[in-house]
Short mmCIF file of C-alpha atoms in Angstrom, two decimals:
data_model
loop_
_atom_site.label_atom_id
_atom_site.label_comp_id
_atom_site.label_asym_id
_atom_site.label_seq_id
_atom_site.Cartn_x
_atom_site.Cartn_y
_atom_site.Cartn_z
CA MET A 1 0.00 0.00 0.00
CA LYS A 2 2.77 2.42 0.96
CA LYS A 3 4.58 1.58 -2.28
CA LEU A 4 1.46 2.40 -4.28
CA ILE A 5 1.02 5.77 -2.51
CA VAL A 6 4.66 6.68 -3.14
CA THR A 7 4.33 5.71 -6.79
CA LEU A 8 1.19 7.83 -7.19
CA PHE A 9 2.85 10.78 -5.45
CA ILE A 10 5.89 10.62 -7.73
CA SER A 11 3.64 10.34 -10.79
CA VAL A 12 1.61 13.38 -9.79
CA LEU A 13 4.80 15.33 -9.04
CA LEU A 14 6.22 14.49 -12.46
CA ILE A 15 3.00 15.54 -14.19
CA VAL A 16 2.86 18.88 -12.29
CA THR A 17 6.54 19.52 -13.03
CA PHE A 18 6.00 18.78 -16.72
CA ILE A 19 3.02 21.14 -16.92
CA PHE A 20 4.94 23.90 -15.10
CA VAL A 21 8.00 23.62 -17.35
CA PHE A 22 5.85 23.40 -20.47
CA LYS A 23 3.92 26.52 -19.47
CA MET A 24 7.15 28.43 -18.80
CA LEU A 25 8.41 27.52 -22.24
CA LEU A 26 5.18 28.77 -23.79
CA ASP A 27 5.29 32.02 -21.83
CA LYS A 28 8.96 32.74 -22.49
CA PRO A 29 9.80 33.66 -26.09
CA ILE A 30 12.51 31.64 -27.79
CA PHE A 31 14.96 34.16 -29.21
CA ASP A 32 16.48 33.33 -32.56
CA THR A 33 19.63 35.42 -32.57
CA THR A 34 21.02 33.57 -35.61
CA LYS A 35 18.70 35.56 -37.89
CA ASN A 36 19.80 39.14 -38.39
CA VAL A 37 17.20 41.89 -38.60
CA ASP A 38 18.18 44.77 -40.88
CA ILE A 39 16.78 48.23 -40.11
CA TYR A 40 16.96 51.11 -42.58
CA LEU A 41 16.33 54.71 -41.52
CA ASP A 42 15.83 56.96 -44.53
CA GLY A 43 17.65 54.40 -46.63
CA ILE A 44 20.67 54.03 -44.35
CA LYS A 45 21.26 50.59 -42.87
CA GLU A 46 21.90 50.46 -39.11
CA ASP A 47 24.56 48.06 -37.78
CA LYS A 48 25.25 49.27 -34.23
CA TYR A 49 22.30 47.71 -32.37
CA ASN A 50 21.05 44.16 -32.10
CA HIS A 51 17.40 43.55 -32.98
CA ILE A 52 15.39 40.40 -32.29
CA PHE A 53 13.19 38.15 -34.42
CA THR A 54 11.02 35.71 -32.46
CA ASN A 55 7.51 34.26 -32.61
CA ASN A 56 7.23 35.66 -36.14
CA GLN A 57 7.63 39.20 -34.73
CA ILE A 58 10.44 41.73 -35.04
CA TYR A 59 11.50 43.60 -31.91
CA ILE A 60 13.48 46.84 -32.25
CA ASN A 61 16.18 47.75 -29.76
CA ALA A 62 14.82 50.55 -27.57
CA ASN A 63 18.18 52.35 -27.51
CA TYR A 64 18.13 52.49 -31.31
CA LEU A 65 14.71 54.16 -31.26
CA LYS A 66 15.86 56.70 -28.69
CA GLN A 67 19.22 57.40 -30.34
CA ASN A 68 17.51 58.21 -33.63
CA GLU A 69 14.79 60.30 -31.93
CA LEU A 70 12.06 57.93 -33.07
CA LEU A 71 10.80 57.30 -29.55
CA ASP A 72 11.45 59.34 -26.42
CA TYR A 73 11.07 57.21 -23.30
CA TYR A 74 12.40 56.57 -19.80
CA TRP A 75 12.67 53.03 -18.42
CA ASP A 76 12.20 52.54 -14.68
CA ASN A 77 13.50 48.97 -14.74
CA ASN A 78 13.17 48.49 -10.98
CA TYR A 79 9.53 49.54 -11.08
CA ASN A 80 8.50 47.67 -14.27
CA LYS A 81 7.49 50.97 -15.81
CA ILE A 82 8.20 52.71 -19.12
CA SER A 83 7.27 56.38 -19.59
CA ILE A 84 6.85 57.51 -23.20
CA PHE A 85 6.87 61.14 -24.31
CA ASN A 86 5.51 61.34 -27.84
CA ASP A 87 4.46 64.57 -29.58
CA PHE A 88 4.21 66.08 -26.06
CA LYS A 89 1.77 63.38 -24.98
CA TYR A 90 2.53 61.18 -21.98
CA ASP A 91 1.95 57.42 -22.23
CA VAL A 92 2.90 54.79 -19.67
CA ILE A 93 3.54 51.05 -19.82
CA ASN A 94 3.40 49.02 -16.62
CA TYR A 95 4.25 45.35 -16.93
CA ASN A 96 4.82 42.03 -15.19
CA ASN A 97 6.06 38.67 -16.45
CA LYS A 98 2.99 38.05 -18.60
CA LYS A 99 1.07 41.26 -19.13
CA ALA A 100 1.82 44.82 -20.21
CA PHE A 101 -0.65 47.58 -19.44
CA TYR A 102 -0.45 50.35 -22.02
CA ASN A 103 -2.22 53.36 -20.53
CA LYS A 104 -3.98 50.81 -18.26
CA ILE A 105 -5.18 48.67 -21.21
CA PRO A 106 -3.94 45.06 -20.85
CA PHE A 107 -1.93 43.24 -23.54
CA ASN A 108 0.20 40.15 -23.61
CA ILE A 109 3.65 41.48 -22.79
CA ASN A 110 5.14 40.21 -26.08
CA GLU A 111 2.68 42.36 -28.01
CA ILE A 112 4.49 45.43 -26.67
CA ILE A 113 7.95 44.63 -25.30
CA ILE A 114 10.45 41.94 -24.53
CA ILE A 115 13.47 42.17 -22.25
CA GLU A 116 16.55 40.12 -23.07
CA ASN A 117 19.88 40.32 -21.23
CA ASN A 118 18.57 43.39 -19.38
CA GLU A 119 17.97 45.20 -22.68
CA LEU A 120 14.60 46.55 -23.71
CA TYR A 121 13.05 45.85 -27.11
CA PHE A 122 9.78 47.17 -28.52
CA ASN A 123 7.50 45.15 -30.76
CA SER A 124 7.76 46.73 -34.22
CA LYS A 125 3.99 46.45 -34.73
CA PHE A 126 3.32 48.31 -31.46
CA ILE A 127 5.74 51.05 -32.51
CA ASN A 128 4.17 51.25 -35.96
CA ASP A 129 0.61 51.38 -34.62
CA ASN A 130 1.30 54.10 -32.06
CA TYR A 131 4.43 56.13 -32.77
CA VAL A 132 6.34 55.63 -36.03
CA PHE A 133 3.71 55.50 -38.73
CA ARG A 134 6.07 55.37 -41.70
CA LEU A 135 7.52 52.06 -40.57
CA TYR A 136 7.35 49.04 -42.86
CA VAL A 137 8.07 45.48 -41.72
CA ASP A 138 9.25 42.89 -44.24
CA ILE A 139 9.04 39.63 -42.26
CA ASP A 140 10.10 37.45 -45.20
CA ASN A 141 13.41 39.29 -45.55
CA LEU A 142 13.73 40.28 -41.85
CA LYS A 143 13.83 43.93 -42.81
CA VAL A 144 12.40 47.08 -41.20
CA ILE A 145 12.22 50.32 -43.16
CA ILE A 146 11.65 53.61 -41.32
CA GLU A 147 11.18 56.85 -43.21
CA GLU A 148 11.32 60.31 -41.68
CA ASP A 149 12.32 62.45 -44.68
CA ILE A 150 11.13 61.09 -48.01
CA SER A 151 9.58 62.32 -51.25
CA GLU A 152 7.62 60.41 -53.87
CA TYR A 153 9.09 60.50 -57.39
CA GLU A 154 8.10 59.03 -60.75
CA VAL A 155 10.43 57.32 -63.22
CA VAL A 156 10.45 59.34 -66.48
CA LYS A 157 12.93 57.21 -68.47
CA LYS A 158 13.97 53.59 -68.17
CA SER A 159 16.55 53.30 -65.46
CA ARG A 160 18.20 50.93 -62.99
CA LEU A 161 18.42 50.88 -59.19
CA LYS A 162 22.09 50.41 -58.30
CA SER A 163 23.83 49.11 -55.17
CA SER A 164 26.08 52.22 -55.09
CA PRO A 165 26.07 55.62 -56.84
CA THR A 166 27.81 54.56 -60.04
CA SER A 167 26.79 52.99 -63.38
CA ARG A 168 29.25 50.14 -62.80
CA ALA A 169 27.54 49.01 -59.57
CA ILE A 170 25.33 45.92 -59.30
CA THR A 171 21.80 46.39 -60.63
CA LEU A 172 19.24 45.71 -57.91
CA LYS A 173 16.15 46.34 -60.02
CA LYS A 174 15.15 47.60 -63.43
CA LEU A 175 12.88 50.62 -63.38
CA ASP A 176 10.21 51.31 -65.99
CA ILE A 177 8.62 54.59 -66.99
CA LYS A 178 5.83 55.69 -64.60
CA ASP A 179 7.13 53.45 -61.80
CA SER A 180 6.83 55.09 -58.40
CA ILE A 181 10.00 55.44 -56.39
CA TYR A 182 10.56 56.97 -52.95
CA VAL A 183 13.56 59.23 -52.61
CA TYR A 184 15.60 60.04 -49.50
CA ASN A 185 17.56 63.20 -48.82
CA ASN A 186 20.89 61.59 -49.72
CA GLU A 187 22.40 62.73 -53.00
CA TYR A 188 25.85 61.94 -54.43
CA ASN A 189 27.22 63.07 -57.83
CA GLY A 190 23.87 63.03 -59.62
CA TRP A 191 22.65 59.85 -57.91
CA ILE A 192 20.15 59.73 -55.07
CA LEU A 193 19.26 57.07 -52.51
CA ALA A 194 15.78 55.64 -53.10
CA ARG A 195 13.36 52.79 -52.34
CA THR A 196 11.08 50.94 -54.73
CA GLU A 197 7.55 49.81 -53.86
CA GLU A 198 9.00 46.31 -53.36
CA ASN A 199 11.32 47.75 -50.65
CA ALA A 200 14.52 47.42 -52.66
CA ILE A 201 16.89 50.20 -51.58
CA GLY A 202 19.65 51.60 -53.76
CA TYR A 203 20.73 54.51 -55.94
CA VAL A 204 19.02 55.92 -59.03
CA LYS A 205 20.04 58.72 -61.42
CA LEU A 206 18.32 61.99 -60.55
CA SER A 207 17.93 62.74 -64.27
CA ASP A 208 15.75 59.64 -64.67
CA ILE A 209 13.08 60.66 -62.12
CA ARG A 210 10.89 63.65 -61.23
CA PRO A 211 9.11 64.61 -57.98
CA ILE A 212 5.41 63.96 -57.37
CA SER A 213 4.89 65.01 -53.74
CA LYS A 214 6.70 65.78 -50.52
CA THR A 215 5.75 64.07 -47.26
CA MET A 216 4.61 66.61 -44.68
CA TYR A 217 4.94 66.30 -40.92
CA ASN A 218 3.14 67.93 -38.02
CA THR A 219 4.72 70.75 -36.07
CA TYR A 220 3.80 71.52 -32.48
CA GLU A 221 3.52 74.98 -31.06
CA SER A 222 4.18 76.16 -27.54
CA LEU A 223 1.30 77.41 -25.42
CA ASN A 224 3.02 80.75 -24.86
CA ASN A 225 1.48 82.28 -28.04
CA GLY A 226 4.29 84.84 -28.17
CA LYS A 227 3.09 86.60 -25.02
CA LYS A 228 5.69 88.90 -23.47
CA ILE A 229 6.57 88.17 -19.86
CA ARG A 230 6.87 90.79 -17.09
CA MET A 231 7.13 88.72 -13.94
CA ALA A 232 8.48 88.89 -10.38
CA TRP A 233 8.97 86.13 -7.84
CA ASP A 234 7.63 86.82 -4.35
CA LEU A 235 9.91 85.10 -1.85
CA VAL A 236 7.76 83.51 0.88
CA TYR A 237 9.25 81.61 3.84
CA ILE A 238 6.25 81.16 6.14
CA LYS A 239 2.52 80.73 5.71
CA VAL A 240 0.61 83.99 6.19
CA GLU A 241 -2.77 83.47 7.81
CA GLU A 242 -3.91 87.11 7.76
CA PHE A 243 -3.52 88.49 4.24
CA GLU A 244 -2.71 92.16 3.75
CA PRO A 245 -3.13 93.77 0.31
CA PHE A 246 0.05 95.08 -1.33
CA ASN A 247 1.02 97.22 -4.27
CA ILE A 248 1.82 95.40 -7.51
CA PRO A 249 3.96 97.66 -9.72
CA TYR A 250 2.62 98.51 -13.17
CA ALA A 251 5.81 96.97 -14.64
CA ILE A 252 4.72 93.51 -13.43
CA ASP A 253 1.98 91.43 -15.05
CA ILE A 254 2.75 88.16 -13.25
CA VAL A 255 3.47 87.36 -9.61
CA GLY A 256 5.11 84.08 -8.61
CA PRO A 257 4.96 83.40 -4.85
CA THR A 258 7.36 80.65 -3.75
CA TRP A 259 4.72 78.63 -1.92
CA PHE A 260 5.35 74.96 -2.71
CA GLU A 261 8.33 73.02 -1.37
CA LEU A 262 9.01 69.37 -2.15
CA GLU A 263 8.75 66.88 0.71
CA ASP A 264 8.48 63.11 1.11
CA THR A 265 4.88 62.99 2.31
CA LYS A 266 1.55 61.97 0.90
CA GLU A 267 0.90 65.60 -0.06
CA LYS A 268 4.28 65.80 -1.89
CA PHE A 269 4.65 69.55 -1.24
CA LYS A 270 4.66 71.80 1.79
CA ASP A 271 1.93 74.33 1.02
CA LEU A 272 2.30 77.99 2.07
CA SER A 273 -0.40 79.29 -0.25
CA ASN A 274 -3.08 81.80 0.70
CA ASP A 275 -6.42 81.95 -1.15
CA ASP A 276 -6.94 85.64 -0.34
CA TYR A 277 -3.55 86.41 -1.92
CA ILE A 278 -4.55 84.51 -5.07
CA ASN A 279 -7.87 86.33 -5.34
CA PHE A 280 -6.21 89.71 -4.74
CA VAL A 281 -3.71 89.17 -7.58
CA LYS A 282 -6.43 88.03 -9.97
CA ASP A 283 -8.70 90.92 -8.97
CA SER A 284 -5.77 93.21 -9.80
CA ASN A 285 -5.87 91.86 -13.38
CA LYS A 286 -2.54 90.15 -12.90
CA ASP A 287 -1.58 86.51 -13.45
CA ILE A 288 -0.25 84.29 -10.68
CA TRP A 289 2.15 81.41 -11.25
CA ALA A 290 2.57 78.45 -8.90
CA VAL A 291 6.26 78.07 -8.03
CA PHE A 292 7.35 74.54 -7.07
CA ASN A 293 10.85 74.01 -5.66
CA ASN A 294 12.81 70.97 -4.47
CA ARG A 295 14.14 72.61 -1.29
CA PHE A 296 17.43 72.64 -3.24
CA ASP A 297 18.05 69.28 -1.55
CA PRO A 298 19.86 66.96 -3.98
CA ASP A 299 19.45 63.80 -1.87
CA LEU A 300 15.71 64.25 -1.37
CA THR A 301 15.31 65.05 -5.07
CA SER A 302 17.29 61.95 -6.04
CA GLU A 303 15.31 59.67 -3.73
CA LEU A 304 11.91 60.84 -4.95
CA LEU A 305 12.60 61.18 -8.68
CA ASN A 306 14.31 57.79 -8.95
CA ASN A 307 11.16 56.19 -7.58
CA GLY A 308 9.10 55.68 -10.74
CA ILE A 309 5.84 55.70 -8.81
CA LYS A 310 6.54 58.77 -6.67
CA ARG A 311 7.90 60.70 -9.64
CA SER A 312 4.56 60.42 -11.42
CA GLU A 313 2.70 61.22 -8.20
CA ILE A 314 4.71 64.45 -7.85
CA ALA A 315 3.90 65.47 -11.43
CA ASP A 316 0.21 64.69 -10.86
CA LYS A 317 0.20 66.68 -7.62
CA ILE A 318 1.65 69.73 -9.37
CA ILE A 319 -1.11 69.52 -11.98
CA ASP A 320 -3.80 69.09 -9.30
CA ILE A 321 -2.59 72.06 -7.23
CA THR A 322 -2.38 74.29 -10.31
CA LEU A 323 -5.91 73.42 -11.44
CA ASN A 324 -7.57 73.40 -8.03
CA LYS A 325 -6.18 76.78 -6.98
CA GLY A 326 -6.63 78.41 -10.38
CA PHE A 327 -2.99 79.29 -11.07
CA ASP A 328 -2.18 80.62 -14.52
CA ALA A 329 1.03 78.62 -14.98
CA ILE A 330 3.48 76.20 -13.42
CA ASN A 331 6.95 77.48 -12.59
CA LEU A 332 9.35 74.62 -11.81
CA ASP A 333 12.32 75.75 -9.71
CA PHE A 334 14.32 72.58 -9.08
CA GLU A 335 17.97 73.40 -8.33
CA ASN A 336 20.99 71.67 -6.79
CA ILE A 337 20.44 68.30 -8.46
CA HIS A 338 23.01 65.50 -8.56
CA LEU A 339 24.59 65.15 -11.99
CA LYS A 340 23.87 61.41 -11.88
CA ASP A 341 20.15 62.31 -11.79
CA LYS A 342 20.26 64.36 -14.99
CA ASP A 343 18.35 61.77 -17.05
CA VAL A 344 15.69 61.06 -14.43
CA PHE A 345 15.15 64.80 -13.89
CA SER A 346 14.72 65.14 -17.65
CA ALA A 347 12.15 62.32 -17.56
CA PHE A 348 10.30 64.20 -14.81
CA VAL A 349 10.30 67.44 -16.83
CA LYS A 350 9.00 65.62 -19.92
CA GLU A 351 6.21 63.89 -18.02
CA LEU A 352 5.18 67.09 -16.23
CA TYR A 353 5.21 69.13 -19.43
CA CYS A 354 3.16 66.54 -21.35
CA LYS A 355 0.58 66.36 -18.56
CA ALA A 356 0.44 70.16 -18.30
CA LYS A 357 0.01 70.54 -22.05
CA GLU A 358 -2.82 68.00 -22.03
CA LYS A 359 -4.63 70.18 -19.45
CA GLY A 360 -3.82 73.44 -21.26
CA ILE A 361 -1.51 74.63 -18.46
CA LEU A 362 1.42 76.89 -19.27
CA PHE A 363 4.69 75.28 -18.13
CA THR A 364 7.78 77.33 -17.26
CA ILE A 365 11.11 76.17 -15.84
CA ASP A 366 14.06 77.92 -14.18
CA ILE A 367 17.64 77.09 -15.18
CA THR A 368 21.03 78.60 -14.52
CA ILE A 369 23.63 79.94 -16.92
CA MET A 370 25.87 77.19 -18.29
CA SER A 371 28.93 76.52 -16.14
CA ASN A 372 31.06 73.61 -14.91
CA ALA A 373 29.03 73.33 -11.67
CA GLU A 374 27.62 69.79 -11.68
CA ASN A 375 24.72 70.26 -9.27
CA TRP A 376 23.81 73.78 -10.36
CA SER A 377 24.29 73.75 -14.13
CA LEU A 378 25.39 70.50 -15.76
CA CYS A 379 22.42 68.70 -14.17
CA TYR A 380 20.10 70.33 -16.72
CA ASP A 381 19.73 68.75 -20.16
CA ARG A 382 19.24 71.93 -22.13
CA ASN A 383 17.98 70.06 -25.19
CA VAL A 384 15.16 68.66 -23.07
CA VAL A 385 14.44 72.00 -21.38
CA GLY A 386 14.36 73.74 -24.75
CA LYS A 387 11.81 71.28 -26.14
CA TYR A 388 9.64 70.52 -23.12
CA SER A 389 8.75 74.00 -21.92
CA ASP A 390 6.69 77.04 -22.85
CA TYR A 391 9.06 79.54 -21.21
CA ILE A 392 12.57 79.18 -19.80
CA MET A 393 13.52 81.53 -17.00
CA LEU A 394 17.27 82.08 -17.35
CA MET A 395 18.48 82.78 -13.80
CA ALA A 396 21.19 85.24 -14.76
CA TYR A 397 22.57 85.91 -11.29
CA ASP A 398 24.89 84.43 -8.62
CA GLU A 399 27.83 84.57 -10.98
CA ASN A 400 30.01 84.96 -7.88
CA VAL A 401 28.64 83.74 -4.57
CA SER A 402 31.44 83.10 -2.09
CA GLY A 403 35.20 83.01 -1.99
CA VAL A 404 35.86 84.84 -5.25
CA ILE A 405 35.12 88.55 -5.21
CA GLY A 406 33.08 89.63 -8.21
CA SER A 407 29.79 90.82 -9.63
CA VAL A 408 26.52 89.05 -8.93
CA SER A 409 25.78 89.26 -12.64
CA SER A 410 28.19 90.95 -15.01
CA LEU A 411 26.72 91.87 -18.38
CA PRO A 412 29.22 89.92 -20.55
CA TRP A 413 28.46 86.83 -18.46
CA VAL A 414 24.71 87.37 -18.94
CA GLU A 415 25.15 87.75 -22.68
CA TYR A 416 27.20 84.55 -22.77
CA GLY A 417 24.37 82.77 -20.95
CA VAL A 418 21.77 84.05 -23.40
CA ASN A 419 23.82 83.01 -26.43
CA ASN A 420 24.40 79.58 -24.96
CA LEU A 421 20.70 79.01 -24.26
CA LEU A 422 19.79 80.19 -27.77
CA GLU A 423 21.56 77.05 -29.02
CA TYR A 424 18.79 75.01 -27.37
CA ALA A 425 15.69 77.19 -27.43
CA SER A 426 14.14 79.94 -29.54
CA SER A 427 14.31 83.52 -28.31
CA GLU A 428 10.52 83.74 -27.80
CA LYS A 429 10.83 81.06 -25.10
CA ILE A 430 13.62 82.72 -23.12
CA VAL A 431 12.89 85.07 -20.21
CA LEU A 432 15.84 86.93 -18.70
CA SER A 433 15.79 86.82 -14.91
CA ILE A 434 17.11 90.02 -13.35
CA PRO A 435 18.66 90.40 -9.88
CA PHE A 436 17.21 93.09 -7.66
CA TYR A 437 20.01 92.48 -5.19
CA THR A 438 23.80 92.64 -5.06
CA ARG A 439 26.64 91.59 -2.76
CA LEU A 440 28.86 93.70 -0.55
CA TRP A 441 32.26 92.04 -0.33
CA GLU A 442 34.54 92.40 2.70
CA GLU A 443 38.18 91.38 2.41
CA HIS A 444 39.94 91.29 5.79
CA LEU A 445 43.54 92.05 4.88
CA ASP A 446 44.82 91.52 8.43
CA ASN A 447 43.28 88.03 8.73
CA GLN A 448 44.81 85.96 5.92
CA GLN A 449 42.66 87.88 3.45
CA LYS A 450 39.43 86.33 4.74
CA VAL A 451 36.56 87.09 2.33
CA LYS A 452 32.98 87.63 3.40
CA SER A 453 29.96 88.58 1.29
CA THR A 454 26.55 89.95 2.29
CA ALA A 455 23.57 89.83 -0.04
CA LEU A 456 21.76 93.17 -0.08
CA ARG A 457 18.50 94.28 -1.60
CA ILE A 458 18.79 97.35 -3.82
CA GLY A 459 17.65 99.77 -1.15
CA SER A 460 19.98 98.24 1.46
CA ALA A 461 22.88 98.33 -1.01
CA ASN A 462 22.33 102.04 -1.70
CA LYS A 463 22.27 102.71 2.05
CA ALA A 464 25.51 100.74 2.61
CA ILE A 465 27.24 102.60 -0.22
CA GLU A 466 26.28 105.94 1.35
CA GLU A 467 27.24 104.94 4.91
CA LEU A 468 30.63 103.51 3.87
CA GLY A 469 31.36 106.48 1.62
CA ILE A 470 31.98 104.37 -1.49
CA ASN A 471 32.37 106.34 -4.70
CA LEU A 472 30.98 104.49 -7.71
CA ILE A 473 32.51 104.56 -11.19
CA TYR A 474 31.36 102.79 -14.33
CA ASP A 475 33.15 99.49 -14.93
CA ASP A 476 33.29 98.71 -18.66
CA SER A 477 34.25 95.08 -18.04
CA THR A 478 31.01 94.33 -16.16
CA GLY A 479 28.64 96.99 -17.50
CA GLN A 480 27.91 98.12 -13.94
CA ASN A 481 28.76 100.84 -11.47
CA PHE A 482 31.60 99.66 -9.25
CA GLY A 483 33.15 100.95 -6.05
CA GLU A 484 35.61 100.00 -3.31
CA ILE A 485 37.00 101.55 -0.14
CA MET A 486 39.50 100.57 2.58
CA ILE A 487 38.37 101.05 6.22
CA ASP A 488 40.42 99.69 9.14
CA ASP A 489 42.20 96.97 7.12
CA ILE A 490 38.91 95.87 5.58
CA LYS A 491 38.45 96.36 1.87
CA TYR A 492 34.79 96.82 0.88
CA THR A 493 33.86 96.13 -2.78
CA ILE A 494 30.54 96.31 -4.58
CA TRP A 495 29.15 96.05 -8.12
CA ASN A 496 25.86 97.85 -7.78
CA GLU A 497 22.52 96.81 -9.20
CA ASP A 498 21.01 100.15 -10.11
CA GLU A 499 19.38 101.92 -13.04
CA THR A 500 22.60 101.69 -15.08
CA SER A 501 22.81 97.92 -14.69
CA LEU A 502 19.09 97.49 -15.31
CA VAL A 503 19.15 99.47 -18.55
CA ASN A 504 21.98 97.29 -19.84
CA ARG A 505 20.03 94.13 -19.01
CA LEU A 506 16.94 95.41 -20.79
CA ASP A 507 19.12 96.18 -23.80
CA ILE A 508 20.16 92.51 -23.91
CA ILE A 509 16.49 91.49 -23.91
CA LYS A 510 15.87 93.84 -26.83
CA LYS A 511 19.05 92.84 -28.71
CA TYR A 512 18.16 89.13 -28.70
CA ASN A 513 14.39 89.63 -28.91
CA LEU A 514 13.83 87.66 -25.72
CA SER A 515 10.37 87.08 -24.34
CA GLY A 516 10.69 89.41 -21.36
CA TYR A 517 12.04 89.63 -17.83
CA ALA A 518 11.55 88.06 -14.41
CA VAL A 519 12.70 89.89 -11.30
CA TRP A 520 14.26 88.25 -8.25
CA ALA A 521 12.67 89.26 -6.08
CA PHE A 522 9.39 91.16 -5.81
CA LYS A 523 10.10 92.90 -2.49
CA TYR A 524 13.73 93.71 -3.33
CA GLY A 525 13.02 96.59 -5.72
CA THR A 526 12.87 100.33 -5.33
CA ASP A 527 10.42 102.82 -6.80
CA GLU A 528 13.12 104.06 -9.17
CA MET A 529 13.79 100.57 -10.55
CA TRP A 530 10.10 99.77 -11.03
CA GLU A 531 9.57 103.12 -12.73
CA LEU A 532 12.44 102.43 -15.10
CA LEU A 533 10.97 99.02 -15.98
CA LYS A 534 7.62 100.67 -16.60
CA ASN A 535 8.99 103.31 -18.96
CA LYS A 536 11.73 101.39 -20.77
CA LYS A 537 10.63 100.20 -24.21
#
């Protein structure tokens, strides 16, 4: 009896094991890496990346799609999540071992992606159906043809498609009069790269063909509509319970209170906002922007953004706050970011911009002037910022902060920053941020030349200049009024932010046809400076 029970148990175990192994084999695709998949982009064959043919489907290497700007995505491998940013629309793929959920719609995972050796591949049909519409799959010849820049031509005299741009090359196909042929933007000595309707790719004589039509592609406009920006940030440290009305200068159309600070809580942001303040600004016929900062904490920023779930929750929270409180725009002020988080911060910006655009919300972002500072400058991917934004606030200040005596924002340095940013964004997107503060430098000559700096609002700076008896002269090298004085072995130095400096900054805006100005900060100005902004054309 015992022997029979043992035999039955072993038999059942073998059957269960067989079923389990068989099911795993069915679920897991068998990759045939012996068959090469050829991909052509505008007639040029790609050899750098490996592509996969399995289960009668072709899978394209995700890195190839990204490198050639065919698909913009971010892969949170640890969270089984892929964020896709396509034509400023945000899509998301969540997946497990069997299923992929594309914008929450379930598919078998192999219908969308496969992962092999920790590399991501997209199903060519999925890419064709959703993102790259001029993509043709030739299963019989294991060939994928992608066309971004192509024109349709007609053969006007009998010709031949050649393997290279010369009459002596191998003939790939004979071409008859009135045959259609699709021409790429790749010409060489009277020959041009082309594709036949049978997907043969080679060179044909330009004199043997004539154009029929040119493929047209969509362009996408920013939400800014060319509106000029006259904005000031209102620096807020604590929540004000009792609101008191204040004067908004005529030179300002937009107020940006710094109310929202990133934190690792369910709410995502510390909220210092005041509804009476919002209503007062709107009743004054001014716009109000919601400013969201990251506490300038690189570790907190890294922890939250590298969590694929929390990153999306933060973006969603920004959208919710903006809509619920009736703000006119989002202003993202994330600074001091680890260089290693450059890509994930870019993914966050893309997702936030796509979601804002979907809701019709203006999206603006603050960045610094290009420098070698990893956490303060190199952390920004300026190509991404230039594309995924409606306005870019160029923070043209803090050129010299501590240790090295110098201007807060010399004019040649500002102009360098503008020219650099113009390499990544059009002038109508760029807003020049202007400092309404300066620094008084103290160099203690009797104490190993110890250097100290004090940030001063414009009014405080003018008072310090008068009390110390500093005589100002115009400094051609900075475009500012400069002064220094020695008192009791302490050398005081200042580059003043005054009407002279402000006029020069406004001239830069005019010279480069920038979109306007943003003042840091609202309560730092003087009547004279606001009046100058009002009257300067």
